[in-house]
PDB file of C-alpha atoms in Angstrom:
ATOM      1  CA  UNK A  20       0.000   0.000   0.000  1.00 52.00           C
ATOM      2  CA  UNK A  21       2.864   2.360   0.748  1.00 59.00           C
ATOM      3  CA  UNK A  22       3.872   2.616  -2.907  1.00 70.00           C
ATOM      4  CA  UNK A  23       0.705   4.285  -4.149  1.00 74.00           C
ATOM      5  CA  UNK A  24       0.524   6.431  -1.012  1.00 73.00           C
ATOM      6  CA  UNK A  25       4.080   7.565  -1.774  1.00 77.00           C
ATOM      7  CA  UNK A  26       3.071   8.354  -5.344  1.00 84.00           C
ATOM      8  CA  UNK A  27       0.095  10.507  -4.348  1.00 85.00           C
ATOM      9  CA  UNK A  28       1.984  12.352  -1.607  1.00 82.00           C
ATOM     10  CA  UNK A  29       4.984  12.993  -3.859  1.00 82.00           C
ATOM     11  CA  UNK A  30       2.807  14.201  -6.723  1.00 87.00           C
ATOM     12  CA  UNK A  31       0.309  16.352  -4.812  1.00 88.00           C
ATOM     13  CA  UNK A  32       2.173  17.208  -1.605  1.00 89.00           C
ATOM     14  CA  UNK A  33       0.116  18.387   1.356  1.00 91.00           C
ATOM     15  CA  UNK A  34      -3.034  18.423  -0.789  1.00 93.00           C
ATOM     16  CA  UNK A  35      -2.451  14.737  -1.521  1.00 91.00           C
ATOM     17  CA  UNK A  36      -2.204  14.037   2.203  1.00 91.00           C
ATOM     18  CA  UNK A  37      -5.517  15.811   2.754  1.00 93.00           C
ATOM     19  CA  UNK A  38      -7.203  13.845  -0.036  1.00 92.00           C
ATOM     20  CA  UNK A  39      -5.898  10.549   1.318  1.00 90.00           C
ATOM     21  CA  UNK A  40      -7.148  11.344   4.814  1.00 91.00           C
ATOM     22  CA  UNK A  41     -10.531  12.306   3.327  1.00 91.00           C
ATOM     23  CA  UNK A  42     -10.686   8.890   1.652  1.00 88.00           C
ATOM     24  CA  UNK A  43      -9.523   7.223   4.872  1.00 84.00           C
ATOM     25  CA  UNK A  44     -12.579   8.624   6.637  1.00 83.00           C
ATOM     26  CA  UNK A  45     -14.895   7.289   3.943  1.00 82.00           C
ATOM     27  CA  UNK A  46     -13.058   3.993   3.337  1.00 78.00           C
ATOM     28  CA  UNK A  47     -11.650   2.871   6.716  1.00 62.00           C
ATOM     29  CA  UNK A  48      -9.301   0.161   5.311  1.00 62.00           C
ATOM     30  CA  UNK A  49      -7.124   3.012   3.991  1.00 67.00           C
ATOM     31  CA  UNK A  50      -5.019   3.538   7.140  1.00 71.00           C
ATOM     32  CA  UNK A  51      -3.992   6.942   8.403  1.00 73.00           C
ATOM     33  CA  UNK A  52      -1.304   4.977  10.273  1.00 75.00           C
ATOM     34  CA  UNK A  53       0.505   4.794   6.922  1.00 78.00           C
ATOM     35  CA  UNK A  54      -0.380   8.183   5.451  1.00 83.00           C
ATOM     36  CA  UNK A  55       0.448  10.444   8.386  1.00 87.00           C
ATOM     37  CA  UNK A  56       3.828   8.971   9.441  1.00 85.00           C
ATOM     38  CA  UNK A  57       4.896   9.035   5.790  1.00 84.00           C
ATOM     39  CA  UNK A  58       3.913  12.707   5.604  1.00 86.00           C
ATOM     40  CA  UNK A  59       5.895  13.378   8.784  1.00 87.00           C
ATOM     41  CA  UNK A  60       8.929  11.658   7.315  1.00 86.00           C
ATOM     42  CA  UNK A  61       8.613  13.636   4.108  1.00 85.00           C
ATOM     43  CA  UNK A  62       8.351  16.847   6.139  1.00 87.00           C
ATOM     44  CA  UNK A  63      11.517  15.924   8.012  1.00 87.00           C
ATOM     45  CA  UNK A  64      13.406  15.551   4.731  1.00 87.00           C
ATOM     46  CA  UNK A  65      12.177  18.989   3.628  1.00 86.00           C
ATOM     47  CA  UNK A  66       9.934  17.701   0.854  1.00 86.00           C
ATOM     48  CA  UNK A  67       6.770  18.891   2.610  1.00 90.00           C
ATOM     49  CA  UNK A  68       5.909  21.681   5.034  1.00 92.00           C
ATOM     50  CA  UNK A  69       4.864  20.088   8.315  1.00 91.00           C
ATOM     51  CA  UNK A  70       2.276  22.764   9.177  1.00 94.00           C
ATOM     52  CA  UNK A  71       0.691  22.552   5.730  1.00 94.00           C
ATOM     53  CA  UNK A  72       0.561  18.766   6.049  1.00 93.00           C
ATOM     54  CA  UNK A  73      -1.183  18.974   9.419  1.00 95.00           C
ATOM     55  CA  UNK A  74      -3.695  21.560   8.195  1.00 95.00           C
ATOM     56  CA  UNK A  75      -4.462  19.534   5.052  1.00 95.00           C
ATOM     57  CA  UNK A  76      -4.827  16.288   7.004  1.00 94.00           C
ATOM     58  CA  UNK A  77      -7.156  17.880   9.554  1.00 95.00           C
ATOM     59  CA  UNK A  78      -9.220  19.517   6.802  1.00 96.00           C
ATOM     60  CA  UNK A  79      -9.495  16.142   5.055  1.00 94.00           C
ATOM     61  CA  UNK A  80     -10.615  14.507   8.300  1.00 93.00           C
ATOM     62  CA  UNK A  81     -13.235  17.177   8.885  1.00 94.00           C
ATOM     63  CA  UNK A  82     -14.607  17.052   5.349  1.00 95.00           C
ATOM     64  CA  UNK A  83     -14.871  13.261   5.411  1.00 92.00           C
ATOM     65  CA  UNK A  84     -16.599  13.385   8.790  1.00 92.00           C
ATOM     66  CA  UNK A  85     -19.082  15.998   7.539  1.00 95.00           C
ATOM     67  CA  UNK A  86     -19.971  13.817   4.552  1.00 94.00           C
ATOM     68  CA  UNK A  87     -20.720  10.854   6.829  1.00 90.00           C
ATOM     69  CA  UNK A  88     -22.590  13.147   9.230  1.00 92.00           C
ATOM     70  CA  UNK A  89     -24.731  14.206   6.262  1.00 91.00           C
ATOM     71  CA  UNK A  90     -25.413  10.549   5.463  1.00 88.00           C
ATOM     72  CA  UNK A  91     -26.553   9.956   9.034  1.00 86.00           C
ATOM     73  CA  UNK A  92     -28.711  13.091   9.004  1.00 88.00           C
ATOM     74  CA  UNK A  93     -30.297  11.992   5.727  1.00 90.00           C
ATOM     75  CA  UNK A  94     -31.043   8.559   7.160  1.00 83.00           C
ATOM     76  CA  UNK A  95     -32.507  10.158  10.294  1.00 80.00           C
ATOM     77  CA  UNK A  96     -33.648   8.664  13.573  1.00 78.00           C
ATOM     78  CA  UNK A  97     -37.313   8.311  12.608  1.00 80.00           C
ATOM     79  CA  UNK A  98     -36.523   6.513   9.369  1.00 79.00           C
ATOM     80  CA  UNK A  99     -34.134   4.174  11.179  1.00 77.00           C
ATOM     81  CA  UNK A 100     -36.734   3.593  13.894  1.00 75.00           C
ATOM     82  CA  UNK A 101     -39.305   2.619  11.268  1.00 77.00           C
ATOM     83  CA  UNK A 102     -36.800   0.196   9.770  1.00 71.00           C
ATOM     84  CA  UNK A 103     -36.134  -1.287  13.209  1.00 64.00           C
ATOM     85  CA  UNK A 104     -39.857  -2.014  13.482  1.00 65.00           C
ATOM     86  CA  UNK A 105     -39.760  -4.252  10.407  1.00 66.00           C
ATOM     87  CA  UNK A 106     -39.429  -7.990  11.016  1.00 66.00           C
ATOM     88  CA  UNK A 107     -36.594  -8.367   8.504  1.00 56.00           C
ATOM     89  CA  UNK A 108     -34.452  -5.689  10.227  1.00 57.00           C
ATOM     90  CA  UNK A 109     -32.367  -7.839  12.575  1.00 53.00           C
ATOM     91  CA  UNK A 110     -29.609  -5.421  13.591  1.00 52.00           C
ATOM     92  CA  UNK A 111     -31.422  -3.585  16.379  1.00 60.00           C
ATOM     93  CA  UNK A 112     -34.848  -3.171  17.898  1.00 65.00           C
ATOM     94  CA  UNK A 113     -36.647   0.099  18.422  1.00 68.00           C
ATOM     95  CA  UNK A 114     -35.797  -0.137  22.140  1.00 71.00           C
ATOM     96  CA  UNK A 115     -32.109  -0.558  21.238  1.00 63.00           C
ATOM     97  CA  UNK A 116     -32.281   2.582  19.127  1.00 72.00           C
ATOM     98  CA  UNK A 117     -34.004   4.512  21.902  1.00 74.00           C
ATOM     99  CA  UNK A 118     -31.333   3.486  24.413  1.00 73.00           C
ATOM    100  CA  UNK A 119     -28.614   4.369  21.932  1.00 70.00           C
ATOM    101  CA  UNK A 120     -30.153   7.775  21.298  1.00 75.00           C
ATOM    102  CA  UNK A 121     -30.411   8.512  25.020  1.00 77.00           C
ATOM    103  CA  UNK A 122     -26.781   7.527  25.501  1.00 77.00           C
ATOM    104  CA  UNK A 123     -25.684   9.687  22.586  1.00 79.00           C
ATOM    105  CA  UNK A 124     -27.721  12.623  23.867  1.00 79.00           C
ATOM    106  CA  UNK A 125     -25.893  12.389  27.216  1.00 82.00           C
ATOM    107  CA  UNK A 126     -22.395  11.488  26.083  1.00 80.00           C
ATOM    108  CA  UNK A 127     -22.321  12.237  22.358  1.00 82.00           C
ATOM    109  CA  UNK A 128     -19.691  14.968  22.663  1.00 86.00           C
ATOM    110  CA  UNK A 129     -17.266  12.688  24.486  1.00 87.00           C
ATOM    111  CA  UNK A 130     -17.955   9.856  22.047  1.00 85.00           C
ATOM    112  CA  UNK A 131     -17.240  11.995  18.982  1.00 88.00           C
ATOM    113  CA  UNK A 132     -14.114  13.543  20.504  1.00 89.00           C
ATOM    114  CA  UNK A 133     -12.558  10.313  21.778  1.00 87.00           C
ATOM    115  CA  UNK A 134     -13.569   8.154  18.817  1.00 84.00           C
ATOM    116  CA  UNK A 135     -11.534  10.407  16.509  1.00 84.00           C
ATOM    117  CA  UNK A 136      -8.475   8.789  18.115  1.00 79.00           C
ATOM    118  CA  UNK A 137      -9.636   5.168  17.730  1.00 78.00           C
ATOM    119  CA  UNK A 138      -8.979   3.279  14.473  1.00 74.00           C
ATOM    120  CA  UNK A 139     -12.122   2.444  12.461  1.00 73.00           C
ATOM    121  CA  UNK A 140     -14.435   4.132  14.987  1.00 77.00           C
ATOM    122  CA  UNK A 141     -12.974   7.484  13.974  1.00 78.00           C
ATOM    123  CA  UNK A 142     -14.730   7.055  10.643  1.00 78.00           C
ATOM    124  CA  UNK A 143     -18.070   5.488  11.554  1.00 80.00           C
ATOM    125  CA  UNK A 144     -18.865   7.663  14.606  1.00 85.00           C
ATOM    126  CA  UNK A 145     -19.944  10.489  12.303  1.00 87.00           C
ATOM    127  CA  UNK A 146     -22.994   8.520  11.150  1.00 84.00           C
ATOM    128  CA  UNK A 147     -24.714   8.182  14.565  1.00 85.00           C
ATOM    129  CA  UNK A 148     -23.819  11.813  15.230  1.00 88.00           C
ATOM    130  CA  UNK A 149     -25.760  12.735  12.101  1.00 88.00           C
ATOM    131  CA  UNK A 150     -28.646  10.447  13.007  1.00 86.00           C
ATOM    132  CA  UNK A 151     -28.847  12.102  16.435  1.00 85.00           C
ATOM    133  CA  UNK A 152     -28.622  15.520  14.750  1.00 86.00           C
ATOM    134  CA  UNK A 153     -25.840  16.683  17.035  1.00 88.00           C
ATOM    135  CA  UNK A 154     -25.505  20.456  16.468  1.00 91.00           C
ATOM    136  CA  UNK A 155     -23.347  20.781  13.379  1.00 93.00           C
ATOM    137  CA  UNK A 156     -21.000  23.435  14.773  1.00 94.00           C
ATOM    138  CA  UNK A 157     -20.395  21.375  17.914  1.00 93.00           C
ATOM    139  CA  UNK A 158     -19.766  18.265  15.837  1.00 93.00           C
ATOM    140  CA  UNK A 159     -17.341  20.102  13.562  1.00 94.00           C
ATOM    141  CA  UNK A 160     -15.393  21.622  16.467  1.00 95.00           C
ATOM    142  CA  UNK A 161     -15.094  18.309  18.330  1.00 93.00           C
ATOM    143  CA  UNK A 162     -14.102  16.511  15.151  1.00 94.00           C
ATOM    144  CA  UNK A 163     -11.472  19.119  14.307  1.00 94.00           C
ATOM    145  CA  UNK A 164      -9.981  18.928  17.814  1.00 94.00           C
ATOM    146  CA  UNK A 165      -9.907  15.122  17.967  1.00 92.00           C
ATOM    147  CA  UNK A 166      -8.627  14.765  14.409  1.00 92.00           C
ATOM    148  CA  UNK A 167      -6.071  17.509  14.901  1.00 94.00           C
ATOM    149  CA  UNK A 168      -4.601  15.724  17.912  1.00 93.00           C
ATOM    150  CA  UNK A 169      -4.549  12.358  16.106  1.00 90.00           C
ATOM    151  CA  UNK A 170      -2.974  13.842  12.982  1.00 92.00           C
ATOM    152  CA  UNK A 171      -0.350  15.794  14.902  1.00 93.00           C
ATOM    153  CA  UNK A 172       0.657  12.711  16.905  1.00 89.00           C
ATOM    154  CA  UNK A 173       1.217  10.525  13.858  1.00 88.00           C
ATOM    155  CA  UNK A 174       2.891  13.196  11.777  1.00 91.00           C
ATOM    156  CA  UNK A 175       5.228  13.727  14.736  1.00 89.00           C
ATOM    157  CA  UNK A 176       5.912   9.984  14.947  1.00 88.00           C
ATOM    158  CA  UNK A 177       6.887   9.939  11.279  1.00 85.00           C
ATOM    159  CA  UNK A 178       9.183  12.913  11.859  1.00 88.00           C
ATOM    160  CA  UNK A 179      10.864  11.297  14.878  1.00 84.00           C
ATOM    161  CA  UNK A 180      11.174   7.804  13.409  1.00 83.00           C
ATOM    162  CA  UNK A 181      12.576   9.036  10.092  1.00 73.00           C
ATOM    163  CA  UNK A 182      13.199   6.159   7.711  1.00 72.00           C
ATOM    164  CA  UNK A 183      11.516   3.796  10.160  1.00 69.00           C
ATOM    165  CA  UNK A 184       8.204   5.638   9.812  1.00 63.00           C
ATOM    166  CA  UNK A 185       6.475   2.521   8.461  1.00 65.00           C
ATOM    167  CA  UNK A 186       6.905   0.706  11.798  1.00 62.00           C
ATOM    168  CA  UNK A 187       3.912   2.699  13.113  1.00 60.00           C
ATOM    169  CA  UNK A 188       1.519   0.547  11.087  1.00 59.00           C
ATOM    170  CA  UNK A 189       3.039  -2.558  12.652  1.00 60.00           C
ATOM    171  CA  UNK A 190       2.317  -1.177  16.117  1.00 55.00           C
ATOM    172  CA  UNK A 191      -1.266  -0.110  15.472  1.00 56.00           C
ATOM    173  CA  UNK A 192      -2.334  -2.769  12.968  1.00 55.00           C
ATOM    174  CA  UNK A 193      -3.345  -5.253  15.701  1.00 55.00           C
ATOM    175  CA  UNK A 194      -5.278  -2.516  17.520  1.00 50.00           C
ATOM    176  CA  UNK A 195      -7.345  -1.868  14.382  1.00 54.00           C
ATOM    177  CA  UNK A 196      -8.144  -5.567  14.051  1.00 55.00           C
ATOM    178  CA  UNK A 197      -9.206  -5.763  17.713  1.00 56.00           C
ATOM    179  CA  UNK A 198     -11.534  -2.769  17.338  1.00 54.00           C
ATOM    180  CA  UNK A 199     -13.105  -4.170  14.156  1.00 57.00           C
ATOM    181  CA  UNK A 200     -13.462  -7.554  15.854  1.00 61.00           C
ATOM    182  CA  UNK A 201     -15.252  -5.996  18.832  1.00 57.00           C
ATOM    183  CA  UNK A 202     -17.624  -4.149  16.498  1.00 55.00           C
ATOM    184  CA  UNK A 203     -18.405  -7.382  14.639  1.00 59.00           C
ATOM    185  CA  UNK A 204     -18.997  -9.245  17.923  1.00 60.00           C
ATOM    186  CA  UNK A 205     -21.297  -6.456  19.064  1.00 55.00           C
ATOM    187  CA  UNK A 206     -23.315  -6.678  15.847  1.00 54.00           C
ATOM    188  CA  UNK A 207     -23.571 -10.470  16.167  1.00 56.00           C
ATOM    189  CA  UNK A 208     -24.856 -10.105  19.746  1.00 55.00           C
ATOM    190  CA  UNK A 209     -27.445  -7.527  18.647  1.00 53.00           C
ATOM    191  CA  UNK A 210     -28.649  -9.747  15.794  1.00 56.00           C
ATOM    192  CA  UNK A 211     -28.786 -12.841  18.026  1.00 58.00           C
ATOM    193  CA  UNK A 212     -30.752 -10.989  20.702  1.00 56.00           C
ATOM    194  CA  UNK A 213     -33.124  -9.590  18.113  1.00 53.00           C
ATOM    195  CA  UNK A 214     -33.767 -13.039  16.595  1.00 52.00           C
ATOM    196  CA  UNK A 215     -34.202 -14.626  20.037  1.00 59.00           C
ATOM    197  CA  UNK A 216     -36.740 -12.016  21.146  1.00 57.00           C
ATOM    198  CA  UNK A 217     -38.593 -12.472  17.874  1.00 53.00           C
ATOM    199  CA  UNK A 218     -38.793 -16.241  18.357  1.00 53.00           C
ATOM    200  CA  UNK A 219     -40.134 -15.768  21.892  1.00 50.00           C
ATOM    201  CA  UNK A 220     -42.955 -13.492  20.726  1.00 51.00           C
ATOM    202  CA  UNK A 221     -44.000 -15.846  17.925  1.00 48.00           C
TER     203      UNK A 221
END
């Protein structure tokens, strides 16, 4: 993967970093753990300006998050609740959605801020924020802060590690797999509970 990331960064510079981070928000398998340390390494060699890289990466994160927020807002809580009332919708019940909405209403700000620093979740958290219609300005500010911290940390790692910048992916790769695994397990539990409750009522 590093080869084509290198090509885009070398061709487009900081703008390329921003575009890659935008795509990373929309397509989680594209890892920022590769893009950002590489950008930091390139900044250390003088090829890129480190401030421009950070600004572009944070702008890309924010734009990607806003697009997914828009998707969640378009889907909407009421539409999702109607879907949850259908027998074929096995992912969550209407009560699950109500509990999730109450939790997001109470702790949504913390969730959005902290999830920006967790692989995979940093992308998908924007959708429930849109569904819950978190105030857009608040969402944007929290996203910019969380993403800015994440981006700065990994750009700095690339700068410090120099030619060993690619070791960052080796450190965080297992973490990403664990997070994805936990999400999958959670979905399986929700589906199993939904099917079990349905069989009891029949």
